[in-house]
mmCIF file of C-alpha atoms in Angstrom:
data_model
loop_
_atom_site.group_PDB
_atom_site.id
_atom_site.type_symbol
_atom_site.label_atom_id
_atom_site.label_comp_id
_atom_site.label_asym_id
_atom_site.label_seq_id
_atom_site.Cartn_x
_atom_site.Cartn_y
_atom_site.Cartn_z
ATOM 1 C CA MET A 1 -3.433 -13.317 -58.192
ATOM 2 C CA ALA A 2 -3.336 -13.400 -54.257
ATOM 3 C CA LYS A 3 -3.394 -9.782 -52.682
ATOM 4 C CA PRO A 4 -0.384 -8.509 -50.722
ATOM 5 C CA PRO A 5 -0.537 -8.598 -47.006
ATOM 6 C CA ASP A 6 -1.279 -5.382 -45.482
ATOM 7 C CA LEU A 7 1.770 -4.715 -43.104
ATOM 8 C CA HIS A 8 1.974 -2.511 -40.280
ATOM 9 C CA SER A 9 4.567 -0.677 -38.624
ATOM 10 C CA TYR A 10 5.028 -3.658 -35.883
ATOM 11 C CA SER A 11 5.349 -6.411 -38.382
ATOM 12 C CA ASP A 12 8.864 -7.099 -37.661
ATOM 13 C CA ARG A 13 9.848 -8.891 -34.731
ATOM 14 C CA ALA A 14 11.757 -6.441 -32.956
ATOM 15 C CA SER A 15 8.993 -3.586 -33.238
ATOM 16 C CA PHE A 16 6.535 -6.100 -32.066
ATOM 17 C CA GLU A 17 8.750 -6.845 -29.082
ATOM 18 C CA ARG A 18 9.358 -3.484 -28.169
ATOM 19 C CA LEU A 19 5.355 -2.642 -28.148
ATOM 20 C CA LEU A 20 4.602 -5.590 -26.128
ATOM 21 C CA LEU A 21 7.600 -4.769 -23.505
ATOM 22 C CA LEU A 22 6.250 -1.035 -23.510
ATOM 23 C CA MET A 23 2.919 -2.589 -22.399
ATOM 24 C CA ALA A 24 4.268 -4.713 -19.810
ATOM 25 C CA ALA A 25 6.097 -2.128 -18.102
ATOM 26 C CA LEU A 26 3.323 -0.391 -17.648
ATOM 27 C CA VAL A 27 1.465 -2.859 -16.369
ATOM 28 C CA LYS A 28 4.049 -4.370 -13.840
ATOM 29 C CA GLN A 29 4.973 -0.997 -12.948
ATOM 30 C CA PRO A 30 2.147 1.263 -12.647
ATOM 31 C CA GLY A 31 3.401 5.131 -12.302
ATOM 32 C CA VAL A 32 6.856 4.595 -14.162
ATOM 33 C CA GLY A 33 7.884 7.795 -15.679
ATOM 34 C CA ALA A 34 6.780 10.136 -12.984
ATOM 35 C CA GLY A 35 8.661 13.044 -12.280
ATOM 36 C CA ASP A 36 10.528 15.323 -14.519
ATOM 37 C CA LYS A 37 9.213 15.596 -17.852
ATOM 38 C CA THR A 38 12.623 15.374 -19.658
ATOM 39 C CA GLU A 39 13.232 11.802 -17.947
ATOM 40 C CA ARG A 40 9.863 10.343 -17.938
ATOM 41 C CA ILE A 41 10.686 8.431 -21.461
ATOM 42 C CA ALA A 42 13.916 7.292 -19.830
ATOM 43 C CA ALA A 43 12.088 5.860 -16.883
ATOM 44 C CA VAL A 44 9.699 3.787 -19.027
ATOM 45 C CA GLN A 45 12.758 2.564 -21.172
ATOM 46 C CA GLN A 46 14.473 1.246 -18.181
ATOM 47 C CA GLN A 47 11.662 -0.668 -17.091
ATOM 48 C CA MET A 48 11.363 -2.154 -20.464
ATOM 49 C CA GLN A 49 15.062 -3.230 -20.006
ATOM 50 C CA THR A 50 14.549 -4.863 -17.088
ATOM 51 C CA ILE A 51 11.614 -6.878 -17.979
ATOM 52 C CA ALA A 52 13.462 -7.396 -21.139
ATOM 53 C CA ALA A 53 16.580 -8.967 -19.258
ATOM 54 C CA GLU A 54 13.791 -10.974 -16.616
ATOM 55 C CA LEU A 55 12.492 -12.693 -20.043
ATOM 56 C CA LYS A 56 15.845 -13.074 -21.685
ATOM 57 C CA ILE A 57 15.084 -10.740 -24.529
ATOM 58 C CA SER A 58 17.500 -8.788 -26.551
ATOM 59 C CA LEU A 59 16.222 -5.166 -26.404
ATOM 60 C CA PRO A 60 17.586 -2.283 -28.102
ATOM 61 C CA TRP A 61 18.166 1.197 -26.121
ATOM 62 C CA TYR A 62 15.666 3.207 -28.710
ATOM 63 C CA ALA A 63 15.766 6.713 -29.173
ATOM 64 C CA GLU A 64 12.541 9.164 -27.402
ATOM 65 C CA PRO A 65 10.765 9.349 -30.018
ATOM 66 C CA THR A 66 10.427 5.667 -31.293
ATOM 67 C CA LEU A 67 8.751 5.345 -27.562
ATOM 68 C CA GLN A 68 6.714 8.369 -28.097
ATOM 69 C CA LYS A 69 5.247 6.945 -31.311
ATOM 70 C CA ASP A 70 4.752 3.493 -29.297
ATOM 71 C CA LEU A 71 2.663 5.423 -26.606
ATOM 72 C CA GLY A 72 0.713 7.190 -29.346
ATOM 73 C CA VAL A 73 -0.434 3.662 -30.799
ATOM 74 C CA LEU A 74 -1.312 2.786 -27.361
ATOM 75 C CA ARG A 75 -3.424 5.959 -26.996
ATOM 76 C CA ARG A 76 -4.969 5.302 -30.600
ATOM 77 C CA TYR A 77 -6.018 1.736 -29.375
ATOM 78 C CA GLY A 78 -7.576 2.754 -26.254
ATOM 79 C CA ILE A 79 -4.971 1.393 -23.993
ATOM 80 C CA LEU A 80 -3.738 4.532 -22.665
ATOM 81 C CA ASP A 81 -6.237 7.431 -22.242
ATOM 82 C CA ARG A 82 -5.566 10.599 -24.347
ATOM 83 C CA GLN A 83 -4.673 12.286 -20.923
ATOM 84 C CA ILE A 84 -1.225 13.480 -19.933
ATOM 85 C CA TYR A 85 0.278 11.227 -17.504
ATOM 86 C CA ARG A 86 2.092 13.717 -15.493
ATOM 87 C CA HIS A 87 2.460 11.366 -12.308
ATOM 88 C CA GLY A 88 3.310 8.456 -14.467
ATOM 89 C CA TYR A 89 1.791 5.957 -16.923
ATOM 90 C CA TYR A 90 -0.897 3.051 -16.016
ATOM 91 C CA VAL A 91 -2.874 1.316 -17.853
ATOM 92 C CA GLY A 92 -6.787 1.629 -17.216
ATOM 93 C CA THR A 93 -7.773 1.554 -13.556
ATOM 94 C CA GLY A 94 -4.237 -0.466 -12.970
ATOM 95 C CA VAL A 95 -2.917 2.671 -10.974
ATOM 96 C CA MET A 96 -1.085 0.860 -8.024
ATOM 97 C CA THR A 97 1.983 -1.360 -7.423
ATOM 98 C CA SER A 98 1.565 -4.615 -5.445
ATOM 99 C CA ASN A 99 2.682 -2.786 -2.444
ATOM 100 C CA GLU A 100 0.311 0.222 -2.868
ATOM 101 C CA LEU A 101 -2.459 -2.561 -3.391
ATOM 102 C CA ARG A 102 -1.654 -4.013 -0.319
ATOM 103 C CA LEU A 103 -2.050 -0.980 1.619
ATOM 104 C CA ALA A 104 -5.320 -0.172 0.094
ATOM 105 C CA LEU A 105 -6.706 -3.757 0.777
ATOM 106 C CA ASN A 106 -5.601 -3.358 4.278
ATOM 107 C CA ALA A 107 -8.083 -0.074 4.521
ATOM 108 C CA LEU A 108 -10.623 -2.037 2.602
ATOM 109 C CA ALA A 109 -10.366 -5.171 4.655
ATOM 110 C CA SER A 110 -10.786 -2.990 8.012
ATOM 111 C CA GLN A 111 -13.730 -0.814 6.707
ATOM 112 C CA ALA A 112 -15.369 -4.124 5.519
ATOM 113 C CA LYS A 113 -14.946 -6.332 8.257
ATOM 114 C CA TYR A 114 -15.110 -3.822 11.331
ATOM 115 C CA GLN A 115 -16.905 -0.671 9.983
ATOM 116 C CA GLY A 116 -19.560 -3.153 8.847
ATOM 117 C CA ASP A 117 -19.371 -1.435 5.170
ATOM 118 C CA ALA A 118 -21.624 -3.978 3.257
ATOM 119 C CA GLN A 119 -20.139 -2.287 -0.505
ATOM 120 C CA ALA A 120 -16.323 -2.533 0.848
ATOM 121 C CA ARG A 121 -16.968 -6.069 1.666
ATOM 122 C CA GLN A 122 -18.366 -6.799 -1.747
ATOM 123 C CA ALA A 123 -15.438 -4.932 -3.314
ATOM 124 C CA TYR A 124 -12.986 -6.735 -1.409
ATOM 125 C CA GLN A 125 -14.327 -10.366 -1.666
ATOM 126 C CA ALA A 126 -14.531 -9.315 -5.748
ATOM 127 C CA ILE A 127 -10.689 -8.224 -5.720
ATOM 128 C CA GLY A 128 -9.897 -11.209 -3.480
ATOM 129 C CA GLU A 129 -11.416 -13.771 -6.139
ATOM 130 C CA ARG A 130 -9.561 -11.928 -9.204
ATOM 131 C CA LEU A 131 -6.412 -12.242 -7.475
ATOM 132 C CA GLN A 132 -6.171 -15.857 -6.383
ATOM 133 C CA GLY A 133 -3.466 -17.475 -8.378
ATOM 134 C CA GLN A 134 -1.670 -14.304 -8.685
ATOM 135 C CA LYS A 135 2.429 -14.588 -7.935
ATOM 136 C CA PHE A 136 3.506 -12.157 -5.871
ATOM 137 C CA GLU A 137 7.097 -11.589 -4.303
ATOM 138 C CA SER A 138 6.130 -13.135 -1.231
ATOM 139 C CA GLU A 139 3.336 -14.882 0.478
ATOM 140 C CA ALA A 140 2.963 -12.102 2.911
ATOM 141 C CA ALA A 141 2.269 -9.416 0.270
ATOM 142 C CA PHE A 142 -1.152 -9.415 1.410
ATOM 143 C CA TYR A 143 -0.988 -9.910 5.369
ATOM 144 C CA PRO A 144 -3.190 -7.332 7.088
ATOM 145 C CA VAL A 145 -0.356 -5.412 8.700
ATOM 146 C CA ARG A 146 -2.438 -2.359 9.344
ATOM 147 C CA LEU A 147 -6.148 -2.702 10.626
ATOM 148 C CA GLN A 148 -8.646 0.018 12.022
ATOM 149 C CA PHE A 149 -10.385 -1.629 14.747
ATOM 150 C CA ASN A 150 -13.323 0.578 15.339
ATOM 151 C CA ARG A 151 -16.345 -1.203 15.338
ATOM 152 C CA PRO A 152 -19.957 0.099 14.874
ATOM 153 C CA THR A 153 -22.602 -0.458 17.825
ATOM 154 C CA THR A 154 -25.763 -1.025 15.508
ATOM 155 C CA TYR A 155 -26.123 -3.168 12.182
ATOM 156 C CA THR A 156 -24.970 -1.621 9.376
ATOM 157 C CA ASP A 157 -25.059 -4.591 6.846
ATOM 158 C CA PRO A 158 -28.480 -5.508 4.842
ATOM 159 C CA ASP A 159 -26.672 -9.117 3.899
ATOM 160 C CA GLU A 160 -25.622 -9.491 7.564
ATOM 161 C CA MET A 161 -29.050 -8.454 8.908
ATOM 162 C CA MET A 162 -30.816 -10.846 6.427
ATOM 163 C CA ARG A 163 -28.648 -13.886 7.395
ATOM 164 C CA LYS A 164 -29.014 -13.142 11.138
ATOM 165 C CA GLN A 165 -32.941 -12.715 10.584
ATOM 166 C CA ALA A 166 -32.461 -8.928 12.578
ATOM 167 C CA PHE A 167 -34.011 -6.501 10.000
ATOM 168 C CA ARG A 168 -33.340 -2.846 11.282
ATOM 169 C CA ASN A 169 -35.402 0.062 9.617
ATOM 170 C CA THR A 170 -32.289 2.089 8.786
ATOM 171 C CA LEU A 171 -30.959 3.930 5.903
ATOM 172 C CA PHE A 172 -28.422 1.533 5.449
ATOM 173 C CA HIS A 173 -30.959 -0.263 2.742
ATOM 174 C CA GLN A 174 -30.891 2.501 0.631
ATOM 175 C CA LEU A 175 -26.863 3.082 0.353
ATOM 176 C CA GLU A 176 -26.599 2.836 -3.109
ATOM 177 C CA GLN A 177 -29.465 5.669 -3.968
ATOM 178 C CA VAL A 178 -27.729 7.548 -1.260
ATOM 179 C CA GLU A 179 -24.234 7.531 -2.923
ATOM 180 C CA VAL A 180 -26.070 8.150 -6.411
ATOM 181 C CA ALA A 181 -27.591 11.341 -4.846
ATOM 182 C CA ILE A 182 -24.098 12.481 -3.087
ATOM 183 C CA LEU A 183 -22.061 12.332 -6.495
ATOM 184 C CA GLN A 184 -25.008 13.751 -8.474
ATOM 185 C CA GLY A 185 -25.951 16.319 -5.838
ATOM 186 C CA LEU A 186 -29.368 15.521 -6.026
ATOM 187 C CA PRO A 187 -31.785 16.058 -3.170
ATOM 188 C CA LEU A 188 -33.328 13.199 -1.050
ATOM 189 C CA GLU A 189 -36.461 12.847 1.407
ATOM 190 C CA VAL A 190 -35.400 11.043 4.379
ATOM 191 C CA TYR A 191 -37.209 10.107 7.450
ATOM 192 C CA ALA A 192 -35.906 11.007 10.910
ATOM 193 C CA HIS A 193 -36.723 8.602 13.814
ATOM 194 C CA LYS A 194 -36.079 10.405 16.617
ATOM 195 C CA ARG A 195 -37.754 13.851 15.165
ATOM 196 C CA GLY A 196 -40.627 12.061 13.773
ATOM 197 C CA LEU A 197 -40.007 14.225 10.778
ATOM 198 C CA TYR A 198 -39.369 13.771 6.913
ATOM 199 C CA GLU A 199 -36.261 15.834 6.027
ATOM 200 C CA SER A 200 -35.460 17.411 2.474
ATOM 201 C CA ILE A 201 -31.644 17.184 2.274
ATOM 202 C CA TYR A 202 -28.379 17.392 -0.007
ATOM 203 C CA PRO A 203 -26.473 14.195 1.156
ATOM 204 C CA LEU A 204 -22.773 15.140 1.212
ATOM 205 C CA GLN A 205 -20.827 12.716 2.786
ATOM 206 C CA LEU A 206 -20.827 9.112 4.498
ATOM 207 C CA LEU A 207 -18.769 9.432 7.473
ATOM 208 C CA TYR A 208 -17.470 6.754 9.941
ATOM 209 C CA HIS A 209 -16.709 8.337 13.455
ATOM 210 C CA ASP A 210 -16.028 6.211 16.647
ATOM 211 C CA VAL A 211 -18.863 3.795 16.818
ATOM 212 C CA ALA A 212 -21.252 4.448 13.975
ATOM 213 C CA TRP A 213 -21.494 5.750 10.245
ATOM 214 C CA TYR A 214 -22.961 9.162 9.864
ATOM 215 C CA LEU A 215 -24.469 11.072 7.005
ATOM 216 C CA LEU A 216 -23.185 14.583 6.412
ATOM 217 C CA CYS A 217 -26.030 16.602 4.595
ATOM 218 C CA GLU A 218 -27.129 19.885 3.778
ATOM 219 C CA GLU A 219 -30.873 20.906 4.340
ATOM 220 C CA MET A 220 -32.262 21.671 0.906
ATOM 221 C CA THR A 221 -34.207 24.811 1.379
ATOM 222 C CA THR A 222 -32.101 26.606 4.444
ATOM 223 C CA GLY A 223 -28.507 25.464 3.697
ATOM 224 C CA HIS A 224 -28.763 24.482 7.434
ATOM 225 C CA LEU A 225 -25.489 21.849 7.578
ATOM 226 C CA MET A 226 -26.304 18.830 9.684
ATOM 227 C CA THR A 227 -25.197 15.141 10.647
ATOM 228 C CA TYR A 228 -27.390 12.342 11.101
ATOM 229 C CA ARG A 229 -26.732 8.715 12.400
ATOM 230 C CA MET A 230 -27.541 6.408 9.698
ATOM 231 C CA ASP A 231 -29.251 3.852 12.105
ATOM 232 C CA ARG A 232 -31.248 6.612 13.043
ATOM 233 C CA LEU A 233 -32.701 7.400 9.547
ATOM 234 C CA ALA A 234 -35.429 5.240 8.233
ATOM 235 C CA ASN A 235 -35.198 2.792 5.056
ATOM 236 C CA TYR A 236 -36.731 5.545 3.006
ATOM 237 C CA ALA A 237 -35.061 7.693 0.329
ATOM 238 C CA ARG A 238 -37.038 9.339 -2.042
ATOM 239 C CA PRO A 239 -35.398 11.670 -4.721
ATOM 240 C CA LEU A 240 -36.819 15.177 -5.042
ATOM 241 C CA ALA A 241 -35.453 15.989 -8.416
ATOM 242 C CA GLN A 242 -34.348 14.417 -11.444
ATOM 243 C CA VAL A 243 -31.325 16.295 -12.088
ATOM 244 C CA GLY A 244 -28.805 17.127 -9.502
ATOM 245 C CA ARG A 245 -27.105 20.375 -8.575
ATOM 246 C CA GLY A 246 -23.398 19.324 -9.505
ATOM 247 C CA ILE A 247 -20.487 18.028 -7.596
ATOM 248 C CA ALA A 248 -19.257 21.554 -7.501
ATOM 249 C CA ALA A 249 -22.059 22.646 -5.302
ATOM 250 C CA GLN A 250 -21.617 19.470 -3.264
ATOM 251 C CA GLN A 251 -17.926 20.113 -2.568
ATOM 252 C CA GLU A 252 -18.647 23.522 -1.561
ATOM 253 C CA SER A 253 -20.896 22.436 0.915
ATOM 254 C CA LEU A 254 -18.753 19.512 2.162
ATOM 255 C CA GLN A 255 -15.811 22.014 2.612
ATOM 256 C CA ALA A 256 -18.251 24.214 4.676
ATOM 257 C CA VAL A 257 -19.201 21.070 7.064
ATOM 258 C CA HIS A 258 -15.675 20.297 7.368
ATOM 259 C CA GLN A 259 -14.507 23.633 8.415
ATOM 260 C CA LEU A 260 -17.185 23.361 10.935
ATOM 261 C CA LEU A 261 -16.071 20.033 12.051
ATOM 262 C CA LYS A 262 -12.778 21.428 12.183
ATOM 263 C CA THR A 263 -13.329 24.588 14.516
ATOM 264 C CA GLY A 264 -16.006 22.315 16.715
ATOM 265 C CA TRP A 265 -15.522 19.585 18.975
ATOM 266 C CA GLY A 266 -17.377 16.664 17.831
ATOM 267 C CA LEU A 267 -20.551 16.004 15.364
ATOM 268 C CA PHE A 268 -22.854 18.574 16.346
ATOM 269 C CA LEU A 269 -22.562 21.668 13.533
ATOM 270 C CA GLY A 270 -25.126 23.981 15.656
ATOM 271 C CA THR A 271 -28.592 24.945 15.616
ATOM 272 C CA PRO A 272 -29.344 27.453 12.151
ATOM 273 C CA LYS A 273 -29.001 30.403 13.912
ATOM 274 C CA GLU A 274 -25.481 29.645 15.981
ATOM 275 C CA GLN A 275 -24.296 28.000 12.564
ATOM 276 C CA LYS A 276 -24.983 31.067 10.346
ATOM 277 C CA ARG A 277 -23.522 33.407 12.831
ATOM 278 C CA GLU A 278 -20.490 31.089 12.958
ATOM 279 C CA ARG A 279 -20.036 30.835 9.179
ATOM 280 C CA GLN A 280 -20.305 34.694 9.031
ATOM 281 C CA GLY A 281 -17.706 35.034 11.609
ATOM 282 C CA LEU A 282 -19.938 36.689 14.154
ATOM 283 C CA GLN A 283 -20.111 33.887 16.671
ATOM 284 C CA GLU A 284 -18.315 34.063 19.622
ATOM 285 C CA PHE A 285 -15.919 31.505 20.933
ATOM 286 C CA GLU A 286 -16.135 29.874 24.550
ATOM 287 C CA GLN A 287 -12.438 30.106 26.021
ATOM 288 C CA ILE A 288 -12.224 26.643 27.947
ATOM 289 C CA ARG A 289 -9.554 26.151 30.633
ATOM 290 C CA VAL A 290 -9.835 22.495 31.990
ATOM 291 C CA ARG A 291 -7.066 21.257 34.568
ATOM 292 C CA PHE A 292 -6.007 17.337 34.384
ATOM 293 C CA TYR A 293 -4.574 15.501 37.398
ATOM 294 C CA ASP A 294 -2.675 12.517 38.402
ATOM 295 C CA GLU A 295 -2.327 9.053 35.791
ATOM 296 C CA THR A 296 -4.329 11.326 33.001
ATOM 297 C CA ILE A 297 -1.405 13.925 32.598
ATOM 298 C CA PRO A 298 0.353 11.718 30.682
ATOM 299 C CA LEU A 299 -2.418 10.798 28.419
ATOM 300 C CA ILE A 300 -3.111 14.475 27.774
ATOM 301 C CA LEU A 301 0.330 15.588 27.278
ATOM 302 C CA GLU A 302 1.069 13.174 24.596
ATOM 303 C CA ALA A 303 -2.059 13.934 22.461
ATOM 304 C CA GLU A 304 -0.238 16.783 20.992
ATOM 305 C CA ARG A 305 -2.851 16.893 17.657
ATOM 306 C CA ARG A 306 -6.099 16.158 19.574
ATOM 307 C CA HIS A 307 -7.212 19.627 18.189
ATOM 308 C CA PRO A 308 -5.710 22.331 16.342
ATOM 309 C CA LYS A 309 -6.727 25.276 18.563
ATOM 310 C CA GLN A 310 -5.383 23.286 21.818
ATOM 311 C CA LYS A 311 -2.850 24.838 24.247
ATOM 312 C CA LEU A 312 -0.944 22.631 26.874
ATOM 313 C CA ARG A 313 0.671 24.105 30.207
ATOM 314 C CA VAL A 314 2.442 22.011 32.288
ATOM 315 C CA GLY A 315 1.818 23.059 36.190
ATOM 316 C CA LYS A 316 4.233 23.411 38.933
ATOM 317 C CA LEU A 317 6.122 20.004 39.401
ATOM 318 C CA ASP A 318 6.216 17.778 42.899
ATOM 319 C CA ALA A 319 8.877 18.651 45.030
ATOM 320 C CA ASP A 320 9.317 14.568 45.928
ATOM 321 C CA THR A 321 8.707 13.175 42.323
ATOM 322 C CA GLY A 322 9.606 15.851 39.887
ATOM 323 C CA LEU A 323 6.458 15.080 37.945
ATOM 324 C CA PRO A 324 3.883 17.876 37.431
ATOM 325 C CA LEU A 325 1.165 17.898 39.628
ATOM 326 C CA TYR A 326 -1.257 19.497 37.023
ATOM 327 C CA VAL A 327 -1.699 20.112 33.365
ATOM 328 C CA ASP A 328 -3.752 22.931 32.179
ATOM 329 C CA TYR A 329 -5.691 22.304 29.018
ATOM 330 C CA LYS A 330 -7.057 25.435 27.040
ATOM 331 C CA ILE A 331 -9.016 25.600 23.838
ATOM 332 C CA SER A 332 -11.272 28.131 22.093
ATOM 333 C CA LEU A 333 -14.807 26.296 20.906
ATOM 334 C CA PRO A 334 -17.920 27.482 19.772
ATOM 335 C CA PRO A 335 -20.763 27.242 22.262
ATOM 336 C CA ARG A 336 -22.431 24.402 20.000
ATOM 337 C CA SER A 337 -19.596 22.317 21.181
ATOM 338 C CA LEU A 338 -19.631 22.510 24.952
ATOM 339 C CA PRO A 339 -22.116 19.353 25.531
ATOM 340 C CA GLU A 340 -19.887 17.122 23.350
ATOM 341 C CA PHE A 341 -16.585 18.605 24.964
ATOM 342 C CA GLY A 342 -18.274 17.851 28.254
ATOM 343 C CA LEU A 343 -18.689 14.291 27.629
ATOM 344 C CA TRP A 344 -15.308 13.851 26.439
ATOM 345 C CA LEU A 345 -14.306 14.993 29.899
ATOM 346 C CA ASN A 346 -16.450 12.721 31.660
ATOM 347 C CA ARG A 347 -14.199 9.881 30.719
ATOM 348 C CA TYR A 348 -11.670 11.276 32.993
ATOM 349 C CA MET A 349 -14.223 11.446 36.024
ATOM 350 C CA GLY A 350 -12.211 12.411 39.084
ATOM 351 C CA ASN A 351 -8.922 13.333 37.279
ATOM 352 C CA VAL A 352 -10.241 16.646 35.788
ATOM 353 C CA ARG A 353 -11.942 20.043 36.896
ATOM 354 C CA VAL A 354 -13.378 22.761 34.773
ATOM 355 C CA LEU A 355 -11.905 26.285 35.565
ATOM 356 C CA ALA A 356 -13.791 28.199 32.477
ATOM 357 C CA PRO A 357 -16.279 28.929 31.360
ATOM 358 C CA THR A 358 -18.955 28.971 34.284
ATOM 359 C CA ALA A 359 -21.474 26.956 31.950
ATOM 360 C CA LEU A 360 -19.358 24.322 31.387
ATOM 361 C CA LEU A 361 -18.027 24.038 35.117
ATOM 362 C CA GLU A 362 -21.818 24.164 36.451
ATOM 363 C CA GLN A 363 -22.489 21.374 33.837
ATOM 364 C CA GLN A 364 -19.879 18.997 35.132
ATOM 365 C CA GLN A 365 -20.507 19.976 38.751
ATOM 366 C CA GLN A 366 -24.483 18.818 38.207
ATOM 367 C CA GLY A 367 -23.383 15.760 36.492
ATOM 368 C CA ALA A 368 -20.692 14.944 39.470
ATOM 369 C CA LYS A 369 -23.622 15.440 41.794
ATOM 370 C CA ARG A 370 -25.821 12.820 39.812
ATOM 371 C CA LEU A 371 -22.852 10.309 39.775
ATOM 372 C CA LEU A 372 -22.677 10.763 43.469
ATOM 373 C CA GLU A 373 -26.330 10.522 44.082
ATOM 374 C CA ARG A 374 -26.532 7.312 41.921
ATOM 375 C CA TYR A 375 -23.965 5.582 43.983
ATOM 376 C CA GLN A 376 -25.632 6.348 47.132
ATOM 377 C CA ASN A 377 -28.820 4.922 45.849
ATOM 378 C CA SER A 378 -29.020 1.309 46.176
ATOM 379 C CA VAL A 379 -32.100 1.382 43.533
#
């Protein structure tokens, strides 16, 4: 005698179609059900109705407990995780809509092509291959609307170095190990070309700034926070422990680094003594006042968010043109930042004058004298 079939709750067509349309809603509209808890299921059901209409399937409106049960089935089979989806439902890592994916791919393409990030390039190529043949609403769906054009001045991609036979002895060859160390809080020994020293550090973050990639890190024994240009570290990264200190300690140190970056100017985080005093709130800041003239005035005025501590004051107006004769730029910075602030001033050359402090004024005066001597010397 034949064994009767073991039917399940989705054996009938209506239940089966309801479950498949629910899955389609979560796949086609990642984040559906975001917002108020009371409206979460209603939003999911509305998306199911939209898809059903497109497929010419007659789908009844179901009670909330029925769809909650269906969601439970998807959790049981691992299609949904067992987490609470407070910001909308999504399947696996499919968290983005087509629009959001386009924005993410734009950023990834920029980082791959112009910041020379080898891993970003590999990821972008892999995603592009997976999306081949995918139908989108418009051919322009992945047109690079946004682009970051800053480019590194040195080789950063090991594959490109090999292709061009331009090997460079830099830490870019050890990126995978560095990133693992960052995420696990593992200390590494690295070698700094310029200082000719081996350094024991906790790597914290890879940061792209201006024309180069930098490694934000913490000295293993002293806790001194530092930045290193990646191309100034050798192709060497030796793990100093098998178990890391964990992500919480990493985040705490990284937060301290970014606080120093926020209050300072540029990437130099100070000597150990300076940094300790600054983090303890004992370091006196320099009160800087700089005056800009002529064509630099609009450039300074339009940069409202150049630094969170800056203050701008427009000087007296020209009687003929009605335009300001100068703009005073005031800012409070730690002493460690004066050299990098001075380098920024150099780009404005004859259209800027330091009023305070004396140390910065003398630094700029000496630079101006050297520049004049350089032009007077024919060599």
